[in-house]
Coordinates of C-alpha atoms and ligand atoms in Angstrom, one line a residue:
M1 CA 6.6 -47.1 -1.4
R2 CA 4.8 -49.1 1.2
Q3 CA 2.3 -51.5 -0.3
A4 CA 2.6 -49.6 -3.6
G5 CA 0.1 -51.2 -5.9
R6 CA -0.6 -53.9 -3.5
S7 CA -4.1 -52.5 -3.3
L8 CA -4.8 -54.3 -6.7
P9 CA -7.5 -56.9 -7.0
E10 CA -5.0 -59.1 -8.9
Y11 CA -2.7 -58.9 -5.9
R12 CA -5.4 -59.8 -3.4
E13 CA -6.3 -62.8 -5.5
L14 CA -2.8 -64.1 -5.7
R15 CA -2.2 -63.7 -2.0
V16 CA -5.3 -65.8 -0.9
G17 CA -4.1 -68.5 1.4
T18 CA -0.5 -67.4 1.4
D19 CA 1.1 -65.7 4.4
M20 CA 2.8 -62.4 3.6
L21 CA 6.4 -63.4 4.5
D22 CA 5.9 -66.8 2.8
A23 CA 4.8 -64.9 -0.4
C24 CA 8.0 -62.8 -0.2
L25 CA 10.1 -66.0 0.0
N26 CA 8.4 -67.7 -3.0
P27 CA 10.5 -66.4 -6.0
E28 CA 7.8 -66.9 -8.7
L29 CA 5.1 -65.3 -6.5
A30 CA 7.2 -62.4 -5.4
S31 CA 8.3 -61.8 -9.0
E32 CA 4.7 -61.9 -10.3
I33 CA 3.5 -59.5 -7.5
T34 CA 6.3 -57.1 -8.4
L35 CA 5.3 -57.1 -12.0
Q36 CA 1.6 -56.5 -11.5
P37 CA 1.6 -52.7 -10.9
V38 CA 4.2 -52.2 -13.6
R39 CA 2.0 -53.9 -16.1
R40 CA -1.2 -52.2 -15.0
H41 CA -0.1 -48.6 -14.4
G42 CA 2.9 -48.3 -16.9
V43 CA 5.1 -46.8 -14.2
D44 CA 8.8 -46.1 -15.1
A45 CA 10.2 -48.5 -12.5
G46 CA 9.1 -51.4 -10.4
I47 CA 9.7 -51.8 -6.6
F48 CA 10.6 -55.3 -5.5
F49 CA 7.9 -57.1 -3.6
S50 CA 9.4 -58.0 -0.2
D51 CA 9.4 -56.5 3.3
I52 CA 12.0 -54.8 5.5
V53 CA 11.7 -57.6 8.1
I54 CA 12.6 -60.4 5.6
P55 CA 16.3 -60.4 6.6
V56 CA 15.2 -60.6 10.3
R57 CA 13.1 -63.7 9.4
L58 CA 15.9 -65.2 7.3
S59 CA 18.2 -64.9 10.3
G60 CA 15.9 -67.1 12.2
V61 CA 14.1 -64.6 14.4
D62 CA 10.4 -65.3 14.9
V63 CA 8.7 -62.4 13.2
R64 CA 5.4 -62.4 11.3
I65 CA 3.2 -59.9 9.5
V66 CA -0.2 -59.5 11.0
A67 CA -2.8 -58.3 8.4
G68 CA -3.8 -54.7 9.0
R69 CA -1.1 -54.2 11.5
G70 CA 2.4 -55.0 10.3
P71 CA 5.5 -56.8 11.6
V72 CA 5.0 -58.5 15.1
L73 CA 7.5 -60.4 17.4
D74 CA 6.2 -62.3 20.4
D75 CA 9.6 -62.1 22.0
P76 CA 10.9 -58.5 21.7
V77 CA 14.6 -57.8 21.9
R78 CA 15.3 -55.5 24.8
T79 CA 18.3 -56.6 26.9
A80 CA 22.0 -57.1 26.3
A81 CA 21.3 -60.8 26.5
D82 CA 18.5 -60.6 23.9
V83 CA 20.8 -58.7 21.5
A84 CA 23.7 -61.1 22.1
A85 CA 21.4 -64.0 21.2
L86 CA 20.4 -62.5 17.8
P87 CA 21.6 -65.1 15.2
P88 CA 23.9 -64.2 12.2
L89 CA 22.3 -64.2 8.8
D90 CA 23.6 -67.1 6.6
P91 CA 24.2 -65.5 3.1
A92 CA 22.8 -68.7 1.6
A93 CA 19.4 -67.9 3.2
L94 CA 19.1 -65.0 0.7
A95 CA 18.9 -67.4 -2.2
P96 CA 15.1 -66.9 -2.7
I97 CA 15.6 -63.1 -2.8
R98 CA 18.3 -63.4 -5.4
E99 CA 16.2 -65.7 -7.5
A100 CA 13.1 -63.5 -7.3
V101 CA 15.0 -60.4 -8.4
A102 CA 16.7 -62.3 -11.2
L103 CA 13.3 -63.6 -12.5
T104 CA 11.8 -60.1 -12.3
V105 CA 14.6 -58.2 -14.0
A106 CA 14.5 -60.7 -16.8
Q107 CA 10.8 -59.9 -17.4
L108 CA 11.1 -56.2 -16.9
G109 CA 13.3 -55.7 -19.8
A110 CA 14.3 -52.0 -20.0
T111 CA 12.2 -51.0 -17.0
P112 CA 14.4 -50.6 -13.9
L113 CA 13.8 -52.4 -10.6
I114 CA 14.3 -50.6 -7.3
G115 CA 15.6 -52.8 -4.5
F116 CA 15.1 -51.7 -0.9
A117 CA 15.8 -52.4 2.7
G118 CA 14.9 -51.1 6.1
A119 CA 17.3 -48.8 7.9
P120 CA 18.8 -50.1 11.1
Y121 CA 16.7 -47.7 13.3
T122 CA 13.4 -48.6 11.8
L123 CA 14.2 -52.3 11.9
A124 CA 15.4 -52.0 15.5
S125 CA 12.1 -50.3 16.5
Y126 CA 10.1 -53.4 15.4
L127 CA 12.5 -55.7 17.3
V128 CA 12.4 -53.6 20.5
E129 CA 8.7 -52.6 20.5
G130 CA 7.6 -56.1 19.3
G131 CA 5.4 -54.4 16.7
P132 CA 4.4 -51.2 15.1
S133 CA 4.6 -48.2 17.4
K134 CA 3.9 -44.5 17.0
E135 CA 6.7 -42.9 19.0
Q136 CA 9.1 -45.9 19.6
L137 CA 9.5 -44.9 23.3
K138 CA 11.1 -48.2 24.4
T139 CA 13.5 -48.0 21.4
R140 CA 14.5 -44.4 22.1
A141 CA 14.9 -45.2 25.8
L142 CA 17.3 -48.1 25.1
M143 CA 19.3 -45.8 22.8
H144 CA 20.0 -43.5 25.8
S145 CA 20.1 -45.9 28.7
D146 CA 22.3 -48.7 27.3
P147 CA 24.6 -47.3 24.6
E148 CA 26.6 -50.6 24.3
T149 CA 23.5 -52.7 23.7
W150 CA 22.2 -50.1 21.3
T151 CA 25.4 -50.2 19.3
A152 CA 25.3 -54.0 19.2
L153 CA 21.7 -54.0 18.1
L154 CA 22.1 -51.5 15.4
T155 CA 25.3 -53.1 14.2
W156 CA 23.4 -56.4 13.8
C157 CA 20.5 -54.7 12.0
A158 CA 23.0 -52.9 9.7
G159 CA 24.7 -56.2 8.8
I160 CA 21.5 -58.1 7.9
T161 CA 19.8 -55.2 6.1
G162 CA 23.0 -54.4 4.1
A163 CA 23.2 -58.0 3.0
F164 CA 19.6 -58.0 2.0
L165 CA 20.0 -54.9 -0.2
A166 CA 23.3 -56.2 -1.6
A167 CA 21.6 -59.5 -2.6
Q168 CA 19.0 -57.5 -4.6
I169 CA 21.5 -55.3 -6.4
E170 CA 23.8 -58.2 -7.2
A171 CA 20.9 -60.0 -8.7
G172 CA 20.1 -57.1 -11.0
A173 CA 18.2 -54.3 -9.2
S174 CA 19.1 -50.9 -10.7
A175 CA 18.8 -48.7 -7.6
G176 CA 18.5 -49.2 -3.8
Q177 CA 16.2 -47.4 -1.4
L178 CA 16.8 -47.4 2.3
F179 CA 13.6 -46.9 4.3
D180 CA 14.0 -45.2 7.7
S181 CA 10.3 -44.8 7.9
W182 CA 10.2 -43.9 11.7
A183 CA 13.3 -41.8 11.9
G184 CA 11.0 -38.8 12.0
S185 CA 10.5 -39.5 15.8
L186 CA 14.1 -38.6 16.4
S187 CA 15.6 -35.2 17.2
L188 CA 18.4 -34.2 14.8
A189 CA 20.9 -34.6 17.6
D190 CA 19.8 -38.2 18.3
Y191 CA 19.6 -39.1 14.7
T192 CA 23.1 -37.8 14.0
A193 CA 24.8 -39.4 17.0
H194 CA 22.9 -42.7 17.4
V195 CA 21.3 -43.6 14.1
A196 CA 23.0 -42.2 11.0
P197 CA 26.3 -44.0 11.6
F198 CA 24.5 -47.3 11.3
S199 CA 22.6 -46.3 8.2
T200 CA 26.0 -45.4 6.7
L201 CA 27.3 -48.8 7.7
A202 CA 24.3 -50.6 6.1
L203 CA 24.9 -48.7 2.8
D204 CA 28.6 -49.5 2.9
A205 CA 27.5 -53.1 1.9
V206 CA 26.4 -51.8 -1.5
R207 CA 28.6 -48.7 -2.3
E208 CA 30.9 -50.7 -4.6
L209 CA 27.9 -52.0 -6.6
D210 CA 27.6 -48.4 -7.9
V211 CA 23.8 -48.0 -8.3
P212 CA 21.9 -44.8 -7.3
L213 CA 20.8 -44.9 -3.6
I214 CA 17.7 -43.2 -2.2
H215 CA 17.0 -42.5 1.5
F216 CA 13.4 -42.0 2.7
G217 CA 11.6 -41.4 6.0
V218 CA 8.3 -40.1 7.2
G219 CA 8.2 -36.7 9.0
T220 CA 11.9 -36.2 8.4
G221 CA 11.9 -32.5 7.2
E222 CA 14.3 -31.6 10.0
L223 CA 16.6 -34.5 9.2
L224 CA 16.9 -34.3 5.5
A225 CA 20.4 -32.9 5.3
A226 CA 21.6 -35.5 7.8
M227 CA 19.9 -38.2 5.8
R228 CA 21.7 -37.0 2.7
D229 CA 25.0 -37.2 4.6
V230 CA 24.9 -40.9 5.0
G231 CA 26.0 -40.9 1.4
V232 CA 23.0 -41.2 -1.0
D233 CA 22.1 -39.8 -4.4
A234 CA 18.5 -39.0 -3.6
V235 CA 16.3 -38.2 -0.6
G236 CA 12.7 -39.2 -0.4
V237 CA 10.4 -36.5 1.0
D238 CA 6.9 -37.1 2.5
W239 CA 3.9 -35.0 1.8
R240 CA 4.5 -32.5 4.6
L241 CA 7.4 -30.6 3.0
P242 CA 7.1 -28.9 -0.4
L243 CA 9.8 -30.2 -2.7
D244 CA 11.4 -26.8 -3.4
E245 CA 11.8 -26.3 0.4
A246 CA 13.4 -29.8 0.6
V247 CA 15.8 -28.8 -2.2
R248 CA 16.7 -25.6 -0.2
R249 CA 17.5 -27.9 2.8
V250 CA 19.6 -30.5 1.0
G251 CA 21.3 -28.4 -1.7
P252 CA 21.7 -28.7 -5.4
D253 CA 23.7 -32.0 -5.6
V254 CA 20.8 -34.3 -4.5
T255 CA 17.9 -35.7 -6.4
V256 CA 14.5 -35.6 -4.7
Q257 CA 11.8 -38.2 -4.6
G258 CA 8.2 -37.5 -3.7
N259 CA 5.7 -36.3 -2.7
I260 CA 2.0 -36.7 -3.7
D261 CA -0.2 -36.5 -0.6
P262 CA -1.8 -40.0 -0.3
A263 CA -4.9 -38.4 1.1
L264 CA -5.6 -36.7 -2.3
L265 CA -5.9 -40.0 -4.1
R266 CA -9.5 -39.9 -3.0
A267 CA -10.1 -36.3 -3.9
P268 CA -12.0 -35.3 -7.0
W269 CA -9.7 -35.4 -10.1
P270 CA -9.4 -31.6 -10.6
V271 CA -8.1 -31.2 -7.0
L272 CA -5.6 -34.1 -7.5
E273 CA -4.6 -32.7 -10.8
A274 CA -3.8 -29.2 -9.3
H275 CA -1.8 -31.0 -6.6
L276 CA 0.2 -32.9 -9.3
V277 CA 0.9 -29.7 -11.2
D278 CA 2.2 -28.1 -8.0
V279 CA 4.4 -31.1 -7.0
L280 CA 5.9 -31.3 -10.5
R281 CA 6.6 -27.5 -10.5
R282 CA 8.3 -27.5 -7.1
G283 CA 10.3 -30.6 -8.1
Q284 CA 11.9 -28.6 -10.9
A285 CA 14.0 -26.8 -8.2
A286 CA 16.0 -30.1 -7.9
R287 CA 18.7 -31.4 -10.3
A288 CA 16.3 -34.3 -10.9
H289 CA 12.9 -35.4 -9.5
V290 CA 11.5 -38.9 -9.1
L291 CA 7.8 -38.5 -8.7
N292 CA 6.0 -40.8 -6.3
L293 CA 3.7 -40.7 -3.3
G294 CA 4.8 -39.0 -0.1
H295 CA 4.1 -42.3 1.7
G296 CA 2.3 -45.6 0.9
V297 CA -0.7 -46.2 -1.2
P298 CA -3.7 -46.5 1.1
P299 CA -5.1 -50.1 0.7
D300 CA -8.6 -48.9 -0.4
T301 CA -7.2 -46.7 -3.2
D302 CA -9.1 -46.9 -6.5
P303 CA -6.4 -48.3 -8.9
T304 CA -7.7 -46.4 -11.9
V305 CA -6.7 -43.2 -10.1
L306 CA -3.1 -44.4 -10.0
T307 CA -3.1 -45.2 -13.7
R308 CA -4.5 -41.8 -14.4
I309 CA -1.7 -40.1 -12.4
V310 CA 0.9 -42.0 -14.4
E311 CA -0.8 -41.0 -17.7
F312 CA -1.0 -37.4 -16.6
V313 CA 2.6 -37.2 -15.6
H314 CA 3.9 -38.9 -18.7
A315 CA 1.9 -36.3 -20.8
H316 CA 3.0 -33.3 -18.7
A317 CA 6.4 -33.8 -17.2
Ligands
LIG1 O1 5.1 -51.4 -1.9 C1 5.4 -52.5 -2.0 O2 4.6 -53.5 -2.1 C2 6.9 -52.8 -2.1 C3 7.3 -53.8 -1.1 C4 7.2 -53.3 0.3 C5 8.0 -52.4 0.8 C6 9.0 -51.4 0.1 C7 6.5 -53.9 1.3 C8 5.5 -55.0 1.2 N1 6.9 -53.4 2.5 C9 7.8 -52.4 2.2 C10 8.6 -51.6 3.2 C11 8.2 -51.5 4.6 N2 7.6 -52.5 5.4 C12 8.4 -50.3 5.3 C13 9.1 -49.1 4.8 C14 8.3 -48.3 3.9 C15 7.1 -47.6 4.6 O3 7.3 -46.7 5.4 O4 6.0 -47.9 4.2 C16 7.9 -50.6 6.6 C17 7.9 -49.6 7.7 C18 7.4 -51.9 6.6 C19 6.8 -52.6 7.7 C20 5.4 -53.1 7.4 N3 5.2 -54.2 6.7 C21 4.2 -52.4 7.6 C22 4.1 -51.1 8.3 C23 3.6 -51.3 9.7 C24 3.7 -50.0 10.5 O5 4.5 -50.0 11.5 O6 3.0 -49.0 10.2 C25 3.2 -53.2 7.1 C26 1.8 -53.0 7.1 C27 3.8 -54.3 6.4 C28 3.2 -55.4 5.7 C29 3.4 -55.3 4.2 N4 4.6 -55.1 3.6 C30 4.4 -55.1 2.2 C31 3.0 -55.3 1.9 C32 2.4 -55.4 0.6 C33 2.4 -55.4 3.2 C34 0.9 -55.5 3.4 C35 0.6 -56.9 3.8 C36 -0.3 -57.6 2.9 O7 -0.5 -57.2 1.7 O8 -0.7 -58.7 3.3

């Protein structure tokens, strides 16, 4: 999950003087950052340290990550000509990603590594808006006003993000998670007609690699069944929807992932413990449950709380 464990002092220390995307493209550094929270917390899987905009950068688009804000582009992509000018991704550019994953998997031993990528809609929202945006108004306007440009843009995003995910799985990642973080802004009708087909297309790049696929978004309670239908083994659920209700919505043949409320990481332990018990109990409605947070770890989280959650779950689940 977003910035999972990257609240650690050892992470901050390693990152001093290195730009975020440069850190992602340095195989030794990316591997070491991936391993830090696994070592410290004893979690059952690692998530690869990278970012959803890495394949955009590797295609040659000028995107950077601004601290405290997120991905920013000085030249947003808004017209048919802008989309036509998007460069193809040279597969050779993914070499540092393959190398970082291979290094990491070698050190993780029996602990699996989760690879990930951004879904086409969420990626497109950064390209069109030029940065983080609450409701993606320009993006959703483009979807309806210029369907041809929309199709070209989302097809480009699906191609690069599918290649990014495939590179990680081919190099040894044991599962793939597609993050459509901002899909919760969409109506079910828009999601189904204008977004889901491109998420399916992105995942087509990895289907033959035969690893479990997870699909996550924020505020996507109304979209969960449609997100399942792009062809995944698990859906991620944010903290808004109880897991047993999520299971009711997606049916018995899907694993659920979630959904500790990140706000409760700062609550007194007995409050957090009661929440964990509730999340674990509701998760039993599913055929299988991957426990994690309902969204990212807030950067000011006390890391000892995360370790305590892992210990509690290992003792009680
Ligand atoms: O958790 C991890 O460290 C794993 C690696 C990871 C992942 C899975 C990072 C590193 N980013 C992501 C995915 C990601 N990136 C998503 C999807 C998941 C989610 O919803 O959180 C999104 C939307 C982004 C875009 C992004 N990158 C943001 C969000 C901005 C916004 O619009 O709200 C931010 C803040 C970044 C920067 C970033 N990416 C990752 C880290 C550790 C950071 C913080 C930068 C830093 O430490 O300097």
